[in-house]
């Protein structure tokens, strides 16, 4: 007797068939149905959206979560467009891009590479 199950591994769904094995004498396999021959490809998990630093006020880019600054990609006086990567923040063993919420000029960078930050700390001020 075969039974169907759906198994999710790391966000990917797999349809599997399991055949119950008994200690009784082996039986000759019967004709396969169309279902038995069908292979269903796994359904990929949706990609999470890129995290963006919330704005606590016009031009203030804050840390969305606690972590360590891996790399600062801007400096004061530099012009940036909305969506530009300002810095990389490592949190929970993942690199998160901190993006500019608006077009502007970098007025101040308040953190440096290797610095520990808390959620809500101001990272960059845009003018």
PDB file of C-alpha atoms in Angstrom:
ATOM      1  CA  UNK A   1       0.000   0.000   0.000  1.00  0.00           C
ATOM      2  CA  UNK A   2       1.363   3.408  -0.966  1.00  0.00           C
ATOM      3  CA  UNK A   3       0.562   6.655   0.797  1.00  0.00           C
ATOM      4  CA  UNK A   4       1.274  10.256  -0.278  1.00  0.00           C
ATOM      5  CA  UNK A   5       2.759  12.884   1.984  1.00  0.00           C
ATOM      6  CA  UNK A   6       3.941  16.476   1.597  1.00  0.00           C
ATOM      7  CA  UNK A   7       7.222  17.181   3.388  1.00  0.00           C
ATOM      8  CA  UNK A   8       8.728  20.655   3.780  1.00  0.00           C
ATOM      9  CA  UNK A   9      12.518  20.875   4.197  1.00  0.00           C
ATOM     10  CA  UNK A  10      14.135  24.303   4.611  1.00  0.00           C
ATOM     11  CA  UNK A  11      11.050  25.945   3.134  1.00  0.00           C
ATOM     12  CA  UNK A  12      10.956  23.689   0.043  1.00  0.00           C
ATOM     13  CA  UNK A  13       7.888  21.465  -0.406  1.00  0.00           C
ATOM     14  CA  UNK A  14       8.317  17.882  -1.629  1.00  0.00           C
ATOM     15  CA  UNK A  15       5.550  15.433  -2.469  1.00  0.00           C
ATOM     16  CA  UNK A  16       6.623  11.908  -1.549  1.00  0.00           C
ATOM     17  CA  UNK A  17       5.120   8.446  -1.751  1.00  0.00           C
ATOM     18  CA  UNK A  18       5.796   5.900   0.932  1.00  0.00           C
ATOM     19  CA  UNK A  19       5.236   2.194   0.427  1.00  0.00           C
ATOM     20  CA  UNK A  20       4.331   0.169   3.474  1.00  0.00           C
ATOM     21  CA  UNK A  21       6.597  -2.878   3.740  1.00  0.00           C
ATOM     22  CA  UNK A  22       5.338  -5.947   5.553  1.00  0.00           C
ATOM     23  CA  UNK A  23       7.145  -9.073   6.599  1.00  0.00           C
ATOM     24  CA  UNK A  24       4.783 -11.173   4.475  1.00  0.00           C
ATOM     25  CA  UNK A  25       5.798 -12.846   1.218  1.00  0.00           C
ATOM     26  CA  UNK A  26       6.749 -10.387  -1.516  1.00  0.00           C
ATOM     27  CA  UNK A  27       4.048  -9.539  -4.011  1.00  0.00           C
ATOM     28  CA  UNK A  28       4.524  -9.045  -7.706  1.00  0.00           C
ATOM     29  CA  UNK A  29       4.293  -5.365  -8.601  1.00  0.00           C
ATOM     30  CA  UNK A  30       1.077  -4.418 -10.340  1.00  0.00           C
ATOM     31  CA  UNK A  31       0.726  -2.022 -13.232  1.00  0.00           C
ATOM     32  CA  UNK A  32       1.727   1.521 -12.386  1.00  0.00           C
ATOM     33  CA  UNK A  33      -0.870   4.219 -12.486  1.00  0.00           C
ATOM     34  CA  UNK A  34      -0.234   7.622 -14.059  1.00  0.00           C
ATOM     35  CA  UNK A  35       0.048   8.995 -10.518  1.00  0.00           C
ATOM     36  CA  UNK A  36       2.903   6.596  -9.673  1.00  0.00           C
ATOM     37  CA  UNK A  37       4.955   7.796 -12.657  1.00  0.00           C
ATOM     38  CA  UNK A  38       4.354  11.514 -12.114  1.00  0.00           C
ATOM     39  CA  UNK A  39       7.200  13.474 -10.551  1.00  0.00           C
ATOM     40  CA  UNK A  40       6.294  16.763  -8.967  1.00  0.00           C
ATOM     41  CA  UNK A  41       9.184  19.246  -8.826  1.00  0.00           C
ATOM     42  CA  UNK A  42       9.746  20.972  -5.499  1.00  0.00           C
ATOM     43  CA  UNK A  43       8.124  24.346  -5.012  1.00  0.00           C
ATOM     44  CA  UNK A  44      10.829  26.912  -4.146  1.00  0.00           C
ATOM     45  CA  UNK A  45      10.291  28.993  -1.042  1.00  0.00           C
ATOM     46  CA  UNK A  46       9.629  32.685  -1.701  1.00  0.00           C
ATOM     47  CA  UNK A  47      12.640  34.940  -1.276  1.00  0.00           C
ATOM     48  CA  UNK A  48      12.403  37.241   1.721  1.00  0.00           C
ATOM     49  CA  UNK A  49      12.362  40.941   0.855  1.00  0.00           C
ATOM     50  CA  UNK A  50      15.588  42.869   1.277  1.00  0.00           C
ATOM     51  CA  UNK A  51      15.596  44.435   4.712  1.00  0.00           C
ATOM     52  CA  UNK A  52      15.569  48.199   4.748  1.00  0.00           C
ATOM     53  CA  UNK A  53      16.475  50.315   7.691  1.00  0.00           C
ATOM     54  CA  UNK A  54      13.444  52.094   9.063  1.00  0.00           C
ATOM     55  CA  UNK A  55      13.523  55.866   9.129  1.00  0.00           C
ATOM     56  CA  UNK A  56      12.942  57.435  12.544  1.00  0.00           C
ATOM     57  CA  UNK A  57      12.823  60.895  11.066  1.00  0.00           C
ATOM     58  CA  UNK A  58      13.709  62.526   7.799  1.00  0.00           C
ATOM     59  CA  UNK A  59      17.155  61.352   6.796  1.00  0.00           C
ATOM     60  CA  UNK A  60      17.919  59.279   9.905  1.00  0.00           C
ATOM     61  CA  UNK A  61      18.703  55.675   9.008  1.00  0.00           C
ATOM     62  CA  UNK A  62      18.506  53.367  12.014  1.00  0.00           C
ATOM     63  CA  UNK A  63      19.506  49.765  12.685  1.00  0.00           C
ATOM     64  CA  UNK A  64      16.543  47.451  12.064  1.00  0.00           C
ATOM     65  CA  UNK A  65      18.002  44.857  14.469  1.00  0.00           C
ATOM     66  CA  UNK A  66      21.004  44.366  16.737  1.00  0.00           C
ATOM     67  CA  UNK A  67      24.201  43.284  15.028  1.00  0.00           C
ATOM     68  CA  UNK A  68      27.735  44.167  13.951  1.00  0.00           C
ATOM     69  CA  UNK A  69      28.621  46.597  11.146  1.00  0.00           C
ATOM     70  CA  UNK A  70      30.601  44.591   8.576  1.00  0.00           C
ATOM     71  CA  UNK A  71      31.270  47.342   6.067  1.00  0.00           C
ATOM     72  CA  UNK A  72      30.430  51.024   5.634  1.00  0.00           C
ATOM     73  CA  UNK A  73      30.026  51.886   1.954  1.00  0.00           C
ATOM     74  CA  UNK A  74      29.424  55.649   2.198  1.00  0.00           C
ATOM     75  CA  UNK A  75      31.168  58.690   3.651  1.00  0.00           C
ATOM     76  CA  UNK A  76      30.032  62.185   4.583  1.00  0.00           C
ATOM     77  CA  UNK A  77      29.374  64.429   1.584  1.00  0.00           C
ATOM     78  CA  UNK A  78      28.581  61.508  -0.719  1.00  0.00           C
ATOM     79  CA  UNK A  79      25.352  61.743  -2.746  1.00  0.00           C
ATOM     80  CA  UNK A  80      23.102  58.636  -2.556  1.00  0.00           C
ATOM     81  CA  UNK A  81      19.866  57.604  -4.197  1.00  0.00           C
ATOM     82  CA  UNK A  82      16.940  55.841  -2.582  1.00  0.00           C
ATOM     83  CA  UNK A  83      17.752  52.118  -2.341  1.00  0.00           C
ATOM     84  CA  UNK A  84      21.549  52.565  -2.401  1.00  0.00           C
ATOM     85  CA  UNK A  85      23.437  50.246  -0.048  1.00  0.00           C
ATOM     86  CA  UNK A  86      24.828  52.350   2.795  1.00  0.00           C
ATOM     87  CA  UNK A  87      26.387  49.553   4.838  1.00  0.00           C
ATOM     88  CA  UNK A  88      26.276  45.843   5.670  1.00  0.00           C
ATOM     89  CA  UNK A  89      24.996  44.690   9.055  1.00  0.00           C
ATOM     90  CA  UNK A  90      25.620  41.156  10.294  1.00  0.00           C
ATOM     91  CA  UNK A  91      22.795  39.832  12.435  1.00  0.00           C
ATOM     92  CA  UNK A  92      22.074  36.192  13.283  1.00  0.00           C
ATOM     93  CA  UNK A  93      24.937  35.059  10.998  1.00  0.00           C
ATOM     94  CA  UNK A  94      23.362  36.789   7.995  1.00  0.00           C
ATOM     95  CA  UNK A  95      24.522  39.867   6.092  1.00  0.00           C
ATOM     96  CA  UNK A  96      21.808  42.515   5.811  1.00  0.00           C
ATOM     97  CA  UNK A  97      22.044  45.459   3.438  1.00  0.00           C
ATOM     98  CA  UNK A  98      21.114  48.783   5.010  1.00  0.00           C
ATOM     99  CA  UNK A  99      19.567  50.865   2.233  1.00  0.00           C
ATOM    100  CA  UNK A 100      19.009  54.594   1.821  1.00  0.00           C
ATOM    101  CA  UNK A 101      15.296  55.300   2.439  1.00  0.00           C
ATOM    102  CA  UNK A 102      15.414  58.537   0.397  1.00  0.00           C
ATOM    103  CA  UNK A 103      17.645  60.406  -2.067  1.00  0.00           C
ATOM    104  CA  UNK A 104      20.099  62.689  -0.323  1.00  0.00           C
ATOM    105  CA  UNK A 105      23.626  63.535   0.742  1.00  0.00           C
ATOM    106  CA  UNK A 106      25.333  61.703   3.576  1.00  0.00           C
ATOM    107  CA  UNK A 107      25.592  64.274   6.371  1.00  0.00           C
ATOM    108  CA  UNK A 108      27.031  61.981   9.028  1.00  0.00           C
ATOM    109  CA  UNK A 109      28.089  58.342   9.438  1.00  0.00           C
ATOM    110  CA  UNK A 110      27.691  57.491  13.122  1.00  0.00           C
ATOM    111  CA  UNK A 111      29.121  53.955  13.131  1.00  0.00           C
ATOM    112  CA  UNK A 112      32.260  52.215  11.967  1.00  0.00           C
ATOM    113  CA  UNK A 113      33.260  48.789  10.745  1.00  0.00           C
ATOM    114  CA  UNK A 114      33.214  46.186  13.520  1.00  0.00           C
ATOM    115  CA  UNK A 115      30.970  48.260  15.787  1.00  0.00           C
ATOM    116  CA  UNK A 116      28.139  46.547  17.693  1.00  0.00           C
ATOM    117  CA  UNK A 117      24.769  48.294  17.259  1.00  0.00           C
ATOM    118  CA  UNK A 118      21.355  47.888  18.850  1.00  0.00           C
ATOM    119  CA  UNK A 119      17.998  48.009  17.107  1.00  0.00           C
ATOM    120  CA  UNK A 120      17.019  51.657  16.652  1.00  0.00           C
ATOM    121  CA  UNK A 121      20.555  53.086  16.810  1.00  0.00           C
ATOM    122  CA  UNK A 122      21.118  55.843  14.225  1.00  0.00           C
ATOM    123  CA  UNK A 123      23.642  54.627  11.645  1.00  0.00           C
ATOM    124  CA  UNK A 124      23.624  57.390   9.031  1.00  0.00           C
ATOM    125  CA  UNK A 125      22.092  60.840   8.739  1.00  0.00           C
ATOM    126  CA  UNK A 126      21.112  62.038   5.274  1.00  0.00           C
ATOM    127  CA  UNK A 127      20.664  65.689   4.412  1.00  0.00           C
TER     128      UNK A 127
END
